[in-house]
Amino acid sequence: MVTTTVHTLDTAPEASKPLLENSIKAFGRLPSLHGVMAESPGLLEGYQHLHRLAINGTAFTPEERTVVWMTVNVANQCHYCVPAHTGIAKMEKIDEDVVNALRDETPLPEKLEALRTFTLAIRDSHGRPGAEAIAAFEAVGYGERAILDTVLIYAQKVMSNFTNALFETPTDAAFAPFAWEPKAKVAAE
């Protein structure tokens, strides 16, 4: 773990202050992740921009977007993002069975499972999922746009998941009820 400051509006670098103000406007509070990212104004700005694009710039439904977000969060064992996106999913009224299946790595309905499988194929192959994975993804109705939208959301998650892993970002109180531990860690105990 790398030591860092979870910045506030008072402690953040000047270039990050307007970005943190945007976070407070958007979320009604300052997420710890944004406080950590504030040390690098470029990282925080890039993350915020990709987050907006994940929501408004993809063709995914909120449920599909949640599948990509949570798939990457769980695969990267992100102690911060799994609870955060569980809370976001609840706010967006995503089916609780879908959210639990994502958290627990259990089967989803066919089309959502294909999206999760393809997202993992992108991650595990470092962007080279192969013709078979692409054909399976397309067989359930996804196309080139969905492939590219998955890459966009994956890029956003790399920024947050890696930041949280490096700095052990404290989970926000709002998301503490949705605490999560990876299966591998639970199995080892």
Tab-separated table of C-alpha atoms in Angstrom:
chain	number	residue	atom	x	y	z
A	1	MET	CA	0.000	0.000	0.000
A	2	VAL	CA	1.082	3.543	-0.773
A	3	THR	CA	0.342	6.233	1.805
A	4	THR	CA	-1.863	9.082	0.629
A	5	THR	CA	-4.183	11.818	1.790
A	6	VAL	CA	-7.913	11.630	1.264
A	7	HIS	CA	-8.235	15.258	0.239
A	8	THR	CA	-11.044	17.614	1.114
A	9	LEU	CA	-11.849	20.907	-0.567
A	10	ASP	CA	-9.482	22.549	1.924
A	11	THR	CA	-6.477	20.259	1.381
A	12	ALA	CA	-6.741	19.474	-2.340
A	13	PRO	CA	-4.385	20.917	-4.923
A	14	GLU	CA	-5.901	24.056	-6.494
A	15	ALA	CA	-6.483	22.343	-9.856
A	16	SER	CA	-8.539	19.626	-8.138
A	17	LYS	CA	-10.833	21.915	-6.151
A	18	PRO	CA	-13.330	22.586	-8.977
A	19	LEU	CA	-13.360	18.848	-9.738
A	20	LEU	CA	-14.133	18.039	-6.103
A	21	GLU	CA	-16.890	20.665	-6.139
A	22	ASN	CA	-18.357	18.827	-9.156
A	23	SER	CA	-18.212	15.581	-7.174
A	24	ILE	CA	-20.045	17.129	-4.241
A	25	LYS	CA	-22.722	18.517	-6.598
A	26	ALA	CA	-23.133	15.155	-8.313
A	27	PHE	CA	-23.119	12.922	-5.217
A	28	GLY	CA	-24.194	15.232	-2.403
A	29	ARG	CA	-20.904	14.446	-0.650
A	30	LEU	CA	-17.264	13.901	-1.488
A	31	PRO	CA	-16.535	10.237	-2.289
A	32	SER	CA	-13.289	9.014	-0.714
A	33	LEU	CA	-12.100	7.823	-4.126
A	34	HIS	CA	-12.308	11.364	-5.477
A	35	GLY	CA	-10.476	12.645	-2.408
A	36	VAL	CA	-7.633	10.223	-3.090
A	37	MET	CA	-7.567	10.951	-6.823
A	38	ALA	CA	-7.465	14.706	-6.125
A	39	GLU	CA	-3.708	14.467	-5.535
A	40	SER	CA	-3.483	14.057	-9.334
A	41	PRO	CA	-5.885	16.547	-10.942
A	42	GLY	CA	-5.418	14.841	-14.314
A	43	LEU	CA	-6.419	11.447	-12.945
A	44	LEU	CA	-9.485	12.863	-11.207
A	45	GLU	CA	-10.568	14.818	-14.285
A	46	GLY	CA	-10.041	11.812	-16.543
A	47	TYR	CA	-11.981	9.560	-14.187
A	48	GLN	CA	-14.877	11.995	-13.909
A	49	HIS	CA	-15.002	12.370	-17.689
A	50	LEU	CA	-15.008	8.615	-18.277
A	51	HIS	CA	-17.674	8.181	-15.595
A	52	ARG	CA	-19.931	10.680	-17.395
A	53	LEU	CA	-19.283	8.882	-20.686
A	54	ALA	CA	-20.017	5.479	-19.118
A	55	ILE	CA	-23.433	6.796	-18.126
A	56	ASN	CA	-24.298	9.095	-21.021
A	57	GLY	CA	-22.022	7.994	-23.848
A	58	THR	CA	-22.672	4.273	-24.124
A	59	ALA	CA	-25.614	2.378	-25.562
A	60	PHE	CA	-25.846	0.161	-22.477
A	61	THR	CA	-28.887	0.130	-20.231
A	62	PRO	CA	-28.260	0.862	-16.542
A	63	GLU	CA	-28.429	-2.894	-15.892
A	64	GLU	CA	-25.875	-3.689	-18.597
A	65	ARG	CA	-23.598	-0.881	-17.417
A	66	THR	CA	-23.817	-2.341	-13.910
A	67	VAL	CA	-22.802	-5.752	-15.260
A	68	VAL	CA	-19.639	-4.324	-16.830
A	69	TRP	CA	-18.790	-2.164	-13.808
A	70	MET	CA	-19.319	-4.937	-11.276
A	71	THR	CA	-17.643	-7.614	-13.383
A	72	VAL	CA	-14.457	-5.589	-13.541
A	73	ASN	CA	-14.728	-4.553	-9.875
A	74	VAL	CA	-15.089	-8.166	-8.712
A	75	ALA	CA	-12.387	-9.487	-11.055
A	76	ASN	CA	-9.995	-6.798	-9.798
A	77	GLN	CA	-11.064	-7.485	-6.181
A	78	CYS	CA	-11.880	-3.834	-5.546
A	79	HIS	CA	-12.876	-3.455	-1.891
A	80	TYR	CA	-14.181	0.074	-2.578
A	81	CYS	CA	-15.928	-0.201	-5.953
A	82	VAL	CA	-17.949	-3.369	-5.298
A	83	PRO	CA	-19.802	-1.771	-2.348
A	84	ALA	CA	-20.034	1.581	-4.162
A	85	HIS	CA	-21.538	0.075	-7.304
A	86	THR	CA	-23.832	-2.118	-5.198
A	87	GLY	CA	-25.208	1.085	-3.670
A	88	ILE	CA	-25.433	2.749	-7.075
A	89	ALA	CA	-27.254	-0.305	-8.464
A	90	LYS	CA	-29.770	-0.102	-5.620
A	91	MET	CA	-30.332	3.602	-6.361
A	92	GLU	CA	-30.859	2.723	-10.036
A	93	LYS	CA	-33.292	-0.043	-9.021
A	94	ILE	CA	-31.246	-2.803	-10.668
A	95	ASP	CA	-32.697	-6.225	-9.885
A	96	GLU	CA	-31.225	-7.384	-6.568
A	97	ASP	CA	-30.757	-10.919	-7.920
A	98	VAL	CA	-28.557	-9.514	-10.704
A	99	VAL	CA	-26.493	-7.481	-8.246
A	100	ASN	CA	-26.064	-10.462	-5.918
A	101	ALA	CA	-25.064	-12.727	-8.806
A	102	LEU	CA	-22.410	-10.203	-9.825
A	103	ARG	CA	-21.079	-9.903	-6.269
A	104	ASP	CA	-21.167	-13.678	-5.713
A	105	GLU	CA	-19.964	-14.651	-9.204
A	106	THR	CA	-22.997	-16.834	-9.812
A	107	PRO	CA	-24.890	-17.183	-13.119
A	108	LEU	CA	-26.873	-14.306	-14.617
A	109	PRO	CA	-29.665	-14.387	-17.208
A	110	GLU	CA	-28.244	-15.421	-20.611
A	111	LYS	CA	-27.646	-12.037	-22.254
A	112	LEU	CA	-26.195	-10.476	-19.089
A	113	GLU	CA	-24.015	-13.547	-18.555
A	114	ALA	CA	-22.696	-13.134	-22.100
A	115	LEU	CA	-21.841	-9.519	-21.279
A	116	ARG	CA	-20.037	-10.566	-18.096
A	117	THR	CA	-18.189	-13.351	-19.929
A	118	PHE	CA	-17.105	-10.995	-22.700
A	119	THR	CA	-15.971	-8.346	-20.194
A	120	LEU	CA	-13.843	-10.970	-18.452
A	121	ALA	CA	-12.500	-12.143	-21.821
A	122	ILE	CA	-11.357	-8.588	-22.568
A	123	ARG	CA	-9.721	-8.335	-19.147
A	124	ASP	CA	-8.130	-11.768	-19.119
A	125	SER	CA	-6.815	-11.532	-22.693
A	126	HIS	CA	-5.543	-7.974	-22.301
A	127	GLY	CA	-7.877	-6.803	-25.052
A	128	ARG	CA	-7.526	-9.809	-27.331
A	129	PRO	CA	-10.618	-11.912	-26.583
A	130	GLY	CA	-10.445	-13.944	-29.803
A	131	ALA	CA	-12.962	-14.780	-32.503
A	132	GLU	CA	-14.848	-17.351	-30.417
A	133	ALA	CA	-15.499	-14.890	-27.560
A	134	ILE	CA	-16.578	-12.191	-29.992
A	135	ALA	CA	-18.906	-14.611	-31.820
A	136	ALA	CA	-20.520	-15.698	-28.540
A	137	PHE	CA	-21.035	-12.039	-27.577
A	138	GLU	CA	-22.567	-11.215	-30.940
A	139	ALA	CA	-24.762	-14.342	-30.816
A	140	VAL	CA	-26.845	-12.816	-27.995
A	141	GLY	CA	-27.360	-9.539	-29.846
A	142	TYR	CA	-24.364	-7.371	-29.000
A	143	GLY	CA	-22.316	-5.740	-31.749
A	144	GLU	CA	-19.343	-3.519	-32.378
A	145	ARG	CA	-20.780	-0.621	-30.339
A	146	ALA	CA	-21.134	-2.840	-27.273
A	147	ILE	CA	-17.566	-4.075	-27.681
A	148	LEU	CA	-16.271	-0.504	-27.733
A	149	ASP	CA	-18.573	0.619	-24.898
A	150	THR	CA	-17.221	-2.250	-22.791
A	151	VAL	CA	-13.688	-0.970	-23.421
A	152	LEU	CA	-14.736	2.528	-22.328
A	153	ILE	CA	-16.183	1.319	-19.028
A	154	TYR	CA	-13.234	-1.013	-18.497
A	155	ALA	CA	-10.869	1.968	-18.858
A	156	GLN	CA	-12.826	3.875	-16.216
A	157	LYS	CA	-12.676	0.913	-13.836
A	158	VAL	CA	-8.912	0.492	-14.256
A	159	MET	CA	-8.482	4.050	-12.978
A	160	SER	CA	-10.617	3.495	-9.888
A	161	ASN	CA	-9.784	-0.145	-9.116
A	162	PHE	CA	-6.034	0.423	-9.325
A	163	THR	CA	-6.198	3.641	-7.293
A	164	ASN	CA	-8.184	1.843	-4.586
A	165	ALA	CA	-5.788	-1.101	-4.539
A	166	LEU	CA	-2.712	1.099	-4.339
A	167	PHE	CA	-4.058	3.423	-1.657
A	168	GLU	CA	-6.607	1.244	0.185
A	169	THR	CA	-9.240	3.933	-0.243
A	170	PRO	CA	-11.586	3.900	2.751
A	171	THR	CA	-15.123	2.805	1.884
A	172	ASP	CA	-17.618	5.644	2.159
A	173	ALA	CA	-20.076	5.371	5.047
A	174	ALA	CA	-22.955	5.391	2.560
A	175	PHE	CA	-21.662	2.150	1.049
A	176	ALA	CA	-20.437	0.420	4.218
A	177	PRO	CA	-23.626	-1.719	4.445
A	178	PHE	CA	-22.590	-3.294	1.120
A	179	ALA	CA	-19.096	-4.327	2.221
A	180	TRP	CA	-17.643	-7.136	0.152
A	181	GLU	CA	-14.679	-9.489	0.206
A	182	PRO	CA	-13.381	-11.511	-2.745
A	183	LYS	CA	-14.176	-15.215	-2.831
A	184	ALA	CA	-10.487	-16.103	-2.758
A	185	LYS	CA	-9.978	-14.172	0.477
A	186	VAL	CA	-13.114	-15.612	2.079
A	187	ALA	CA	-12.105	-19.166	1.062
A	188	ALA	CA	-8.617	-18.695	2.551
A	189	GLU	CA	-9.968	-17.796	6.010
